[in-house]
Short mmCIF file of C-alpha atoms and ligand atoms in Angstrom, two decimals:
data_model
loop_
_atom_site.label_atom_id
_atom_site.label_comp_id
_atom_site.label_asym_id
_atom_site.label_seq_id
_atom_site.Cartn_x
_atom_site.Cartn_y
_atom_site.Cartn_z
CA MET S 223 -38.67 15.68 18.64
CA ARG S 224 -37.94 12.62 16.53
CA TYR S 225 -34.51 12.22 15.07
CA GLU S 226 -33.95 10.67 11.69
CA LYS S 227 -32.12 7.36 11.67
CA ILE S 228 -28.55 7.37 10.43
CA GLN S 229 -27.44 4.62 8.09
CA ALA S 230 -24.07 3.08 7.32
CA PRO S 231 -22.18 4.76 4.44
CA LYS S 232 -22.91 3.29 1.01
CA GLY S 233 -21.16 0.10 0.01
CA VAL S 234 -19.50 -0.92 3.28
CA SER S 235 -19.58 -4.52 4.45
CA GLU S 236 -20.54 -5.06 8.07
CA TYR S 237 -21.28 -8.16 10.07
CA VAL S 238 -23.76 -8.38 12.93
CA PRO S 239 -25.10 -11.50 14.70
CA PRO S 240 -25.81 -14.16 13.69
CA ILE S 241 -23.69 -14.01 10.46
CA SER S 242 -20.78 -12.34 12.28
CA SER S 243 -19.87 -15.69 13.85
CA ALA S 244 -19.53 -17.23 10.40
CA PHE S 245 -17.44 -14.24 9.26
CA GLU S 246 -15.13 -14.60 12.25
CA TRP S 247 -14.78 -18.34 11.70
CA VAL S 248 -13.98 -17.96 7.97
CA ARG S 249 -11.40 -15.25 8.67
CA ASP S 250 -9.68 -17.38 11.31
CA GLN S 251 -9.62 -20.51 9.12
CA LEU S 252 -8.17 -18.59 6.18
CA ILE S 253 -5.12 -17.46 8.14
CA SER S 254 -4.74 -20.49 10.43
CA GLN S 255 -2.26 -22.33 8.23
CA ALA S 256 0.01 -19.29 7.84
CA LYS S 257 0.15 -19.01 11.63
CA ASN S 258 1.12 -22.69 11.80
CA ALA S 259 3.93 -21.90 9.38
CA GLY S 260 5.54 -19.32 11.67
CA TYR S 261 4.15 -16.11 10.18
CA GLN S 262 3.73 -13.51 12.92
CA LEU S 263 1.12 -10.81 13.34
CA MET S 264 1.70 -7.30 12.04
CA GLU S 265 -0.91 -4.80 13.25
CA LEU S 266 -0.66 -1.60 11.23
CA PRO S 267 -2.52 1.71 10.90
CA VAL S 268 -5.48 1.83 8.53
CA PHE S 269 -4.30 5.23 7.30
CA GLU S 270 -0.91 6.07 5.86
CA ASP S 271 0.91 8.85 4.02
CA THR S 272 -0.69 9.01 0.54
CA ALA S 273 2.74 8.75 -1.14
CA LEU S 274 3.11 5.20 0.22
CA PHE S 275 0.34 3.98 -2.07
CA SER S 276 0.89 6.28 -5.06
CA ARG S 277 4.53 5.22 -5.14
CA GLY S 278 4.16 1.64 -3.89
CA VAL S 279 0.98 0.45 -5.62
CA GLY S 280 1.45 2.55 -8.77
CA GLU S 281 -0.12 5.62 -10.38
CA SER S 282 -1.46 3.69 -13.37
CA THR S 283 -3.67 1.38 -11.30
CA ASP S 284 -7.38 1.96 -10.79
CA VAL S 285 -6.76 1.47 -7.09
CA VAL S 286 -4.54 4.58 -6.93
CA SER S 287 -5.97 6.72 -9.71
CA LYS S 288 -9.68 6.26 -8.97
CA GLU S 289 -10.36 4.42 -5.76
CA MET S 290 -8.38 5.89 -2.89
CA TYR S 291 -10.00 7.54 0.09
CA THR S 292 -7.61 10.47 0.38
CA PHE S 293 -8.02 13.49 2.63
CA GLU S 294 -6.02 16.16 4.32
CA ASP S 295 -5.63 15.72 8.06
CA ARG S 296 -5.71 18.57 10.54
CA GLY S 297 -1.99 19.14 10.09
CA GLY S 298 -2.38 19.57 6.31
CA ARG S 299 -0.83 16.15 5.51
CA SER S 300 -2.23 14.03 2.70
CA ILE S 301 -3.56 10.82 4.26
CA THR S 302 -5.09 7.76 2.56
CA LEU S 303 -7.14 4.93 4.03
CA ARG S 304 -5.20 1.78 3.11
CA PRO S 305 -6.52 0.19 -0.10
CA GLU S 306 -4.29 -2.88 0.39
CA GLY S 307 -1.80 -4.27 2.87
CA THR S 308 1.52 -4.94 1.16
CA ALA S 309 2.82 -1.37 0.90
CA GLY S 310 2.11 -0.73 4.59
CA VAL S 311 3.89 -3.93 5.63
CA MET S 312 6.91 -2.94 3.56
CA ARG S 313 6.89 0.55 5.06
CA ALA S 314 6.87 -0.94 8.56
CA VAL S 315 9.58 -3.52 7.77
CA ILE S 316 11.88 -0.72 6.56
CA GLU S 317 10.94 1.66 9.39
CA HIS S 318 11.55 -0.94 12.13
CA GLY S 319 14.63 -2.42 10.44
CA LEU S 320 13.16 -5.94 10.39
CA ASP S 321 15.04 -6.56 7.15
CA ARG S 322 18.31 -6.34 9.13
CA GLY S 323 17.33 -9.43 11.12
CA GLN S 324 16.40 -13.00 10.27
CA LEU S 325 15.22 -13.43 6.67
CA PRO S 326 12.69 -13.95 5.33
CA VAL S 327 10.63 -11.59 7.46
CA LYS S 328 7.36 -13.55 7.69
CA VAL S 329 4.22 -11.69 8.77
CA TRP S 330 0.44 -11.95 8.55
CA TYR S 331 -2.28 -9.34 8.93
CA SER S 332 -6.03 -9.07 9.06
CA GLY S 333 -8.30 -6.09 8.88
CA ALA S 334 -10.33 -3.54 6.95
CA PHE S 335 -9.26 -2.09 3.61
CA PHE S 336 -10.83 0.75 1.63
CA ARG S 337 -11.45 1.26 -2.07
CA ALA S 338 -13.99 3.71 -3.50
CA GLU S 339 -15.34 1.18 -6.02
CA ARG S 340 -18.86 0.95 -7.41
CA PRO S 341 -20.53 -1.28 -4.79
CA GLN S 342 -22.14 -4.55 -5.84
CA ALA S 343 -22.43 -8.07 -4.44
CA GLY S 344 -18.94 -9.01 -3.24
CA ARG S 345 -17.45 -5.58 -3.95
CA TYR S 346 -17.41 -3.11 -1.10
CA ARG S 347 -15.85 0.22 -0.20
CA GLN S 348 -14.76 -1.13 3.15
CA PHE S 349 -13.88 -4.82 2.97
CA TYR S 350 -11.78 -7.33 4.85
CA GLN S 351 -8.59 -9.17 3.97
CA VAL S 352 -6.25 -11.53 5.67
CA GLY S 353 -2.80 -11.60 4.14
CA VAL S 354 0.80 -12.70 4.52
CA GLU S 355 4.11 -11.31 3.30
CA ALA S 356 7.52 -13.01 3.23
CA ILE S 357 10.32 -10.54 2.61
CA GLY S 358 14.02 -10.92 1.88
CA VAL S 359 14.52 -14.31 0.23
CA ASN S 360 14.22 -15.14 -3.45
CA ASP S 361 13.52 -18.87 -3.54
CA PRO S 362 10.88 -20.67 -5.64
CA ALA S 363 10.18 -22.91 -2.61
CA LEU S 364 8.99 -19.82 -0.76
CA ASP S 365 6.66 -18.94 -3.64
CA ALA S 366 5.25 -22.45 -3.41
CA GLU S 367 4.85 -22.19 0.37
CA ILE S 368 2.97 -18.90 0.07
CA ILE S 369 0.60 -20.21 -2.61
CA SER S 370 0.00 -23.45 -0.76
CA LEU S 371 -0.75 -21.55 2.47
CA ALA S 372 -3.48 -19.58 0.69
CA ASP S 373 -4.81 -22.80 -0.81
CA ALA S 374 -4.72 -24.50 2.60
CA GLY S 375 -6.72 -21.60 4.05
CA PHE S 376 -9.46 -22.07 1.46
CA LYS S 377 -9.44 -25.82 2.14
CA LYS S 378 -9.76 -25.19 5.90
CA VAL S 379 -12.96 -23.25 5.14
CA GLY S 380 -14.04 -26.27 3.08
CA LEU S 381 -14.14 -24.56 -0.34
CA LYS S 382 -14.01 -26.82 -3.38
CA ASN S 383 -15.24 -24.86 -6.39
CA TYR S 384 -12.29 -22.58 -6.98
CA ARG S 385 -9.35 -22.41 -9.31
CA LEU S 386 -5.81 -21.08 -9.03
CA ASP S 387 -4.53 -19.01 -11.98
CA ILE S 388 -0.80 -18.49 -12.08
CA THR S 389 1.75 -16.83 -14.31
CA SER S 390 5.21 -15.30 -14.17
CA LEU S 391 5.84 -11.63 -14.87
CA GLY S 392 9.55 -12.42 -15.03
CA ASP S 393 12.54 -10.51 -13.72
CA ALA S 394 13.57 -6.98 -14.72
CA GLN S 395 15.48 -8.29 -17.76
CA SER S 396 12.45 -10.27 -19.04
CA ARG S 397 10.10 -7.37 -18.53
CA ALA S 398 12.41 -4.89 -20.23
CA ALA S 399 12.62 -7.07 -23.36
CA HIS S 400 8.85 -7.57 -23.40
CA LYS S 401 8.16 -3.89 -22.80
CA VAL S 402 10.05 -2.81 -25.91
CA ASP S 403 7.86 -4.98 -28.15
CA LEU S 404 4.66 -4.28 -26.23
CA VAL S 405 5.13 -0.51 -26.40
CA ALA S 406 5.84 -0.76 -30.15
CA PHE S 407 2.66 -2.84 -30.54
CA ILE S 408 0.55 -0.38 -28.51
CA ASP S 409 1.97 2.60 -30.43
CA LYS S 410 0.31 1.25 -33.57
CA LEU S 411 -3.14 1.10 -31.92
CA GLU S 412 -5.65 3.94 -32.11
CA LEU S 413 -6.27 4.84 -28.49
CA ASP S 414 -7.91 7.69 -26.61
CA ASP S 415 -5.66 10.00 -24.58
CA ALA S 416 -6.56 8.55 -21.16
CA THR S 417 -5.75 5.02 -22.32
CA LYS S 418 -2.50 6.20 -23.88
CA ALA S 419 -1.58 7.86 -20.60
CA ARG S 420 -2.27 4.65 -18.67
CA ALA S 421 -0.24 2.64 -21.15
CA ALA S 422 2.64 5.10 -20.86
CA ILE S 423 2.88 4.46 -17.11
CA ASN S 424 2.36 0.68 -17.36
CA PRO S 425 1.63 -0.89 -20.78
CA LEU S 426 0.63 -4.19 -19.11
CA ARG S 427 -2.50 -2.44 -17.84
CA LEU S 428 -4.06 -2.67 -21.32
CA PHE S 429 -4.35 -6.45 -20.91
CA ASP S 430 -6.70 -5.70 -18.04
CA ASP S 431 -8.96 -3.28 -19.95
CA LYS S 432 -12.60 -4.43 -19.84
CA ARG S 433 -13.69 -2.66 -23.06
CA ASP S 434 -14.35 -4.98 -26.02
CA GLU S 435 -12.47 -2.84 -28.56
CA ILE S 436 -9.33 -2.82 -26.39
CA LYS S 437 -9.69 -6.53 -25.68
CA SER S 438 -9.76 -7.39 -29.35
CA ALA S 439 -6.97 -4.92 -30.14
CA MET S 440 -4.83 -6.63 -27.50
CA ALA S 441 -5.61 -10.18 -28.67
CA ASP S 442 -2.38 -10.36 -30.68
CA ALA S 443 -0.21 -8.36 -28.30
CA PRO S 444 3.13 -9.92 -27.32
CA LEU S 445 2.89 -11.92 -24.08
CA LEU S 446 5.44 -11.76 -21.29
CA LYS S 447 5.65 -15.54 -21.09
CA ASP S 448 7.49 -15.54 -24.44
CA TYR S 449 10.14 -13.15 -23.09
CA LEU S 450 11.06 -14.82 -19.81
CA SER S 451 14.81 -14.92 -19.17
CA GLU S 452 16.50 -18.24 -18.53
CA GLN S 453 16.50 -17.59 -14.78
CA SER S 454 12.81 -16.60 -14.71
CA THR S 455 11.85 -19.66 -16.75
CA LYS S 456 13.79 -21.90 -14.41
CA ASP S 457 12.30 -20.30 -11.28
CA PHE S 458 8.75 -20.49 -12.60
CA SER S 459 9.00 -24.13 -13.58
CA ALA S 460 10.45 -24.89 -10.12
CA VAL S 461 7.42 -23.19 -8.51
CA LEU S 462 5.06 -25.27 -10.65
CA GLN S 463 6.91 -28.46 -9.78
CA TYR S 464 6.67 -27.75 -6.07
CA LEU S 465 2.95 -27.07 -6.46
CA ASP S 466 2.56 -30.42 -8.23
CA GLN S 467 4.28 -32.12 -5.33
CA LEU S 468 2.03 -30.27 -2.88
CA ASN S 469 -1.04 -31.36 -4.87
CA VAL S 470 -2.07 -27.75 -5.40
CA ALA S 471 -3.91 -27.62 -8.74
CA TYR S 472 -3.31 -24.58 -10.99
CA VAL S 473 -3.94 -23.21 -14.45
CA VAL S 474 -1.13 -21.26 -16.12
CA ASN S 475 -2.75 -18.09 -17.43
CA PRO S 476 -0.24 -15.82 -19.25
CA ARG S 477 -2.84 -13.08 -19.84
CA MET S 478 -3.58 -12.58 -16.18
CA VAL S 479 -3.07 -9.00 -15.01
CA ARG S 480 -3.23 -8.05 -11.36
CA GLY S 481 -4.65 -4.69 -10.32
CA LEU S 482 -1.47 -3.52 -8.59
CA ASP S 483 1.77 -2.40 -10.25
CA TYR S 484 4.39 -3.86 -7.91
CA TYR S 485 4.26 -7.44 -9.14
CA THR S 486 7.23 -9.29 -10.62
CA GLY S 487 7.91 -13.00 -11.13
CA THR S 488 5.32 -15.46 -9.80
CA THR S 489 1.86 -13.91 -9.75
CA PHE S 490 -1.41 -15.66 -8.92
CA GLU S 491 -5.11 -15.31 -8.33
CA PHE S 492 -7.74 -17.62 -6.82
CA VAL S 493 -11.11 -17.50 -8.56
CA HIS S 494 -14.36 -18.98 -7.22
CA GLU S 495 -17.05 -20.13 -9.62
CA GLY S 496 -20.06 -19.34 -7.38
CA LEU S 497 -19.58 -15.57 -7.15
CA GLY S 498 -20.48 -14.01 -10.51
CA ALA S 499 -18.51 -10.94 -11.56
CA GLN S 500 -16.55 -10.48 -8.31
CA SER S 501 -15.00 -13.93 -8.46
CA GLY S 502 -11.48 -13.16 -7.17
CA ILE S 503 -11.27 -14.61 -3.65
CA GLY S 504 -7.57 -13.94 -3.24
CA GLY S 505 -4.41 -13.05 -5.05
CA GLY S 506 -0.78 -12.23 -4.69
CA GLY S 507 2.70 -12.59 -6.05
CA ARG S 508 6.31 -11.44 -5.93
CA TYR S 509 7.18 -7.78 -5.71
CA ASP S 510 10.92 -7.63 -6.08
CA GLY S 511 11.30 -3.87 -6.56
CA LEU S 512 8.89 -2.62 -3.91
CA MET S 513 11.27 -2.29 -0.98
CA GLU S 514 13.70 -0.19 -2.97
CA VAL S 515 10.95 2.06 -4.36
CA LEU S 516 9.87 2.73 -0.76
CA GLY S 517 13.37 3.81 0.23
CA GLY S 518 14.68 0.53 1.64
CA GLN S 519 17.39 -1.82 0.47
CA SER S 520 16.84 -3.98 -2.58
CA LEU S 521 15.22 -7.15 -1.27
CA SER S 522 12.62 -9.38 -2.84
CA GLY S 523 9.22 -10.21 -1.37
CA ILE S 524 6.14 -12.32 -1.97
CA GLY S 525 2.70 -12.51 -0.36
CA PHE S 526 -1.05 -12.84 -0.76
CA GLY S 527 -4.26 -11.12 0.28
CA LEU S 528 -7.50 -13.10 0.64
CA GLY S 529 -10.91 -11.41 0.56
CA VAL S 530 -12.76 -12.54 3.68
CA ASP S 531 -16.11 -11.09 2.53
CA ARG S 532 -15.94 -12.99 -0.75
CA VAL S 533 -14.78 -16.22 0.86
CA LEU S 534 -17.77 -16.02 3.20
CA LEU S 535 -20.07 -15.61 0.16
CA ALA S 536 -18.27 -18.48 -1.58
CA ALA S 537 -18.69 -20.72 1.47
CA GLN S 538 -22.40 -19.88 1.57
CA SER S 539 -22.74 -20.63 -2.14
CA GLU S 540 -21.24 -24.07 -1.48
CA GLY S 541 -23.65 -24.61 1.44
CA LEU S 542 -20.77 -24.99 3.89
CA LEU S 543 -21.90 -23.02 6.91
CA THR S 544 -24.55 -24.13 9.37
CA GLN S 545 -25.63 -21.82 12.16
CA ASP S 546 -25.35 -24.79 14.59
CA GLN S 547 -21.63 -24.80 14.26
CA PHE S 548 -21.45 -21.41 16.01
CA SER S 549 -24.10 -22.06 18.69
CA SER S 550 -23.51 -22.70 22.39
CA ASP S 551 -23.15 -26.14 23.83
CA LEU S 552 -25.29 -25.59 26.90
CA PHE S 553 -28.04 -23.20 27.95
CA ILE S 554 -28.73 -22.90 31.69
CA ILE S 555 -32.11 -21.72 32.95
CA PRO S 556 -31.99 -20.68 36.62
CA LEU S 557 -35.35 -20.76 38.39
CA GLY S 558 -35.73 -18.41 41.32
CA GLU S 559 -33.40 -15.90 42.94
CA GLY S 560 -31.33 -18.52 44.83
CA ALA S 561 -30.50 -20.43 41.65
CA LYS S 562 -29.03 -17.41 39.87
CA SER S 563 -25.73 -17.35 41.71
CA ALA S 564 -25.40 -21.14 41.41
CA ALA S 565 -26.04 -20.80 37.64
CA LEU S 566 -23.49 -17.98 37.28
CA VAL S 567 -20.84 -20.03 39.10
CA LEU S 568 -21.60 -23.24 37.18
CA ALA S 569 -21.52 -21.39 33.83
CA ALA S 570 -18.16 -19.78 34.63
CA ASP S 571 -16.74 -23.18 35.59
CA LEU S 572 -17.98 -24.86 32.40
CA ARG S 573 -16.72 -22.02 30.16
CA ALA S 574 -13.29 -22.29 31.75
CA ALA S 575 -13.28 -25.92 30.58
CA GLY S 576 -14.06 -24.77 27.05
CA ILE S 577 -17.79 -25.53 27.08
CA ARG S 578 -19.75 -22.75 25.40
CA THR S 579 -22.37 -21.94 28.01
CA GLU S 580 -25.17 -19.37 28.00
CA LEU S 581 -27.55 -18.29 30.74
CA ALA S 582 -31.16 -17.16 30.75
CA PHE S 583 -31.50 -13.68 32.25
CA GLY S 584 -34.44 -11.76 33.66
CA ASP S 585 -37.16 -13.41 35.64
CA ARG S 586 -38.94 -15.09 32.79
CA ALA S 587 -41.30 -17.97 33.29
CA LEU S 588 -39.90 -21.36 32.34
CA LYS S 589 -41.75 -21.37 29.01
CA GLY S 590 -40.18 -18.08 27.86
CA ALA S 591 -36.73 -19.19 28.97
CA MET S 592 -37.12 -22.47 27.07
CA LYS S 593 -37.93 -20.47 23.94
CA ALA S 594 -34.76 -18.44 24.44
CA ALA S 595 -32.80 -21.69 24.81
CA ASP S 596 -34.32 -22.98 21.61
CA LYS S 597 -33.54 -19.75 19.71
CA SER S 598 -29.93 -19.80 20.93
CA GLY S 599 -29.48 -23.06 19.04
CA SER S 600 -27.69 -24.55 22.06
CA ARG S 601 -27.16 -28.27 21.91
CA TYR S 602 -28.15 -28.98 25.53
CA VAL S 603 -30.27 -27.24 28.13
CA ILE S 604 -30.61 -27.63 31.89
CA VAL S 605 -33.00 -26.07 34.37
CA LEU S 606 -31.46 -25.14 37.70
CA GLY S 607 -34.09 -24.69 40.44
CA GLU S 608 -34.19 -25.27 44.17
CA SER S 609 -34.82 -29.00 43.85
CA GLU S 610 -31.89 -29.47 41.42
CA ILE S 611 -29.60 -27.56 43.74
CA SER S 612 -30.64 -29.51 46.84
CA SER S 613 -30.38 -32.89 45.09
CA SER S 614 -27.22 -31.83 43.12
CA VAL S 615 -28.72 -33.51 40.06
CA VAL S 616 -29.93 -31.88 36.81
CA GLU S 617 -31.87 -33.15 33.81
CA LEU S 618 -29.63 -32.69 30.79
CA LYS S 619 -31.87 -32.25 27.77
CA GLU S 620 -30.60 -32.68 24.23
CA MET S 621 -32.47 -30.12 22.14
CA ALA S 622 -32.30 -32.01 18.84
CA ASP S 623 -34.43 -34.98 19.97
CA GLY S 624 -35.75 -33.88 23.38
CA SER S 625 -34.09 -36.82 25.14
CA THR S 626 -33.02 -36.27 28.75
CA SER S 627 -30.69 -37.88 31.22
CA SER S 628 -30.08 -37.26 34.93
CA VAL S 629 -26.58 -35.98 35.64
CA LYS S 630 -24.88 -35.12 38.93
CA ILE S 631 -23.83 -31.46 38.86
CA GLU S 632 -20.31 -32.35 40.00
CA VAL S 633 -19.75 -34.51 36.89
CA LEU S 634 -21.68 -32.32 34.44
CA ARG S 635 -18.44 -30.90 33.04
CA GLU S 636 -16.97 -34.34 32.30
CA VAL S 637 -20.24 -35.63 30.84
CA LEU S 638 -20.52 -32.63 28.51
CA LEU S 639 -16.86 -32.73 27.45
CA GLU S 640 -17.24 -36.41 26.67
CA SER S 641 -20.43 -36.03 24.62
CA LEU S 642 -19.23 -32.87 22.81
CA SER S 643 -16.04 -34.59 21.71
CA ARG S 644 -18.04 -37.31 19.96
P1 HAM U 710 -5.94 -7.68 -4.45
O1 HAM U 710 -6.08 -8.72 -5.50
O2 HAM U 710 -6.14 -6.29 -4.84
O3 HAM U 710 -4.50 -7.89 -3.82
O4 HAM U 710 -6.92 -8.02 -3.27
C1 HAM U 710 -6.92 -9.29 -2.66
C2 HAM U 710 -8.34 -9.77 -2.47
O5 HAM U 710 -9.11 -8.82 -1.73
C3 HAM U 710 -9.13 -9.95 -3.77
O6 HAM U 710 -8.84 -11.19 -4.37
C4 HAM U 710 -10.56 -9.88 -3.27
O7 HAM U 710 -10.96 -11.14 -2.76
C5 HAM U 710 -10.47 -8.91 -2.12
N1 HAM U 710 -10.97 -7.58 -2.52
C6 HAM U 710 -10.31 -6.63 -3.21
N2 HAM U 710 -11.10 -5.54 -3.40
C7 HAM U 710 -12.29 -5.82 -2.81
C8 HAM U 710 -13.52 -5.10 -2.65
N3 HAM U 710 -13.68 -3.85 -3.11
N4 HAM U 710 -14.54 -5.72 -1.99
C9 HAM U 710 -14.38 -6.96 -1.49
N5 HAM U 710 -13.25 -7.68 -1.60
C10 HAM U 710 -12.21 -7.12 -2.24
C11 HAM U 710 -3.98 -7.13 -2.82
O8 HAM U 710 -4.62 -6.37 -2.14
C12 HAM U 710 -2.52 -7.42 -2.54
N6 HAM U 710 -2.05 -6.54 -1.44
C13 HAM U 710 -2.31 -8.89 -2.21
C14 HAM U 710 -0.87 -9.19 -1.99
C15 HAM U 710 -0.25 -9.36 -0.82
N7 HAM U 710 0.05 -9.32 -2.95
C16 HAM U 710 1.21 -9.56 -2.40
N8 HAM U 710 1.05 -9.58 -1.09
#
């Protein structure tokens, strides 16, 4: 009997060799600067109580109203696969009382997120983010740190062709004043019931509507930037000044709307020009009411989430990744049974010194093993046979130009470390 093959569910992103090495590298670069800034790992469940997202992220968002993977578990509880990371971090901060300790609570996370979107290039139903959250201090310098850490992550990957859009959604007072005028403006528009319902929950959502008729109807709508309170104006200009000093370029975009409802104050998005429609490579902002809405005390917070899948695509579009950069340094070909244990021991020793070392396995003839060495992309190759073992000398071959040099096995580690550091 032949079984049918089973395929991955539609629209998930997955990474297998060789591209998985590039994915891993990009993910690690993106978060490396946040780690250097004292943000600590938070490892959280990928499923949570559905109420966490409906209350935390907001009922009017597409993410909650259309895109959640929600199901009943065996105990009849409503469970949702996490569509984003901030609500879960806040839940855990409250649950573990981290907000009673040193502030700000500074954490980072990395993992899979789930949104039932229509799949296309750069938009997946399971995708990967790295993110950070800093909770408990309201200071424009912290906003600037967070934004510059995201920017530094993109720079670590080597990205150049991206832009930072930034705006302020103001404090509660600014938003309340704006809301009065915005709701009055929207009331005069002819809208279908579904759109009216969305606007009733969060009128800002209409700025994000992709339909041409809504876009043109909203062209003259009042903008939040004209309603910012004195404090919000002062805070926002401080953030921009810090960014200037940090040499982080930005474009103030007062019509920017993020897809999640918890944002307040500084809000931002990074957009890459090589990605077509799915150009958002990361975004974030302040969320000063979130902790309270989730049953905690009233503390402010700010953070970002960066899309690892999209940053990988962006890096490829800028020609930044070469397979060589993920290949081994040395490939060892043992010849004959006696050489195998010597090769295993030598490889373990070299790896312990940080030299990426692979072995040929199986009893292949030298020609086949050389092909494997070539395919591995390793920078150097040695053959370890009886004569090499008895003389304690190997021929170190550089694969790029075929040049060889004789090296004593006892100094092979030093020779490789020296040449790899060049
Ligand atoms: P977000 O803008 O919804 O923010 O997502 C952050 C990033 O995740 C996006 O810029 C994009 O690169 C990536 N992303 C989102 N959806 C998909 C998808 N379907 N396929 C591939 N990549 C995707 C948040 O999630 C907030 N929690 C960020 C944050 C943290 N704000 C404050 N703290």
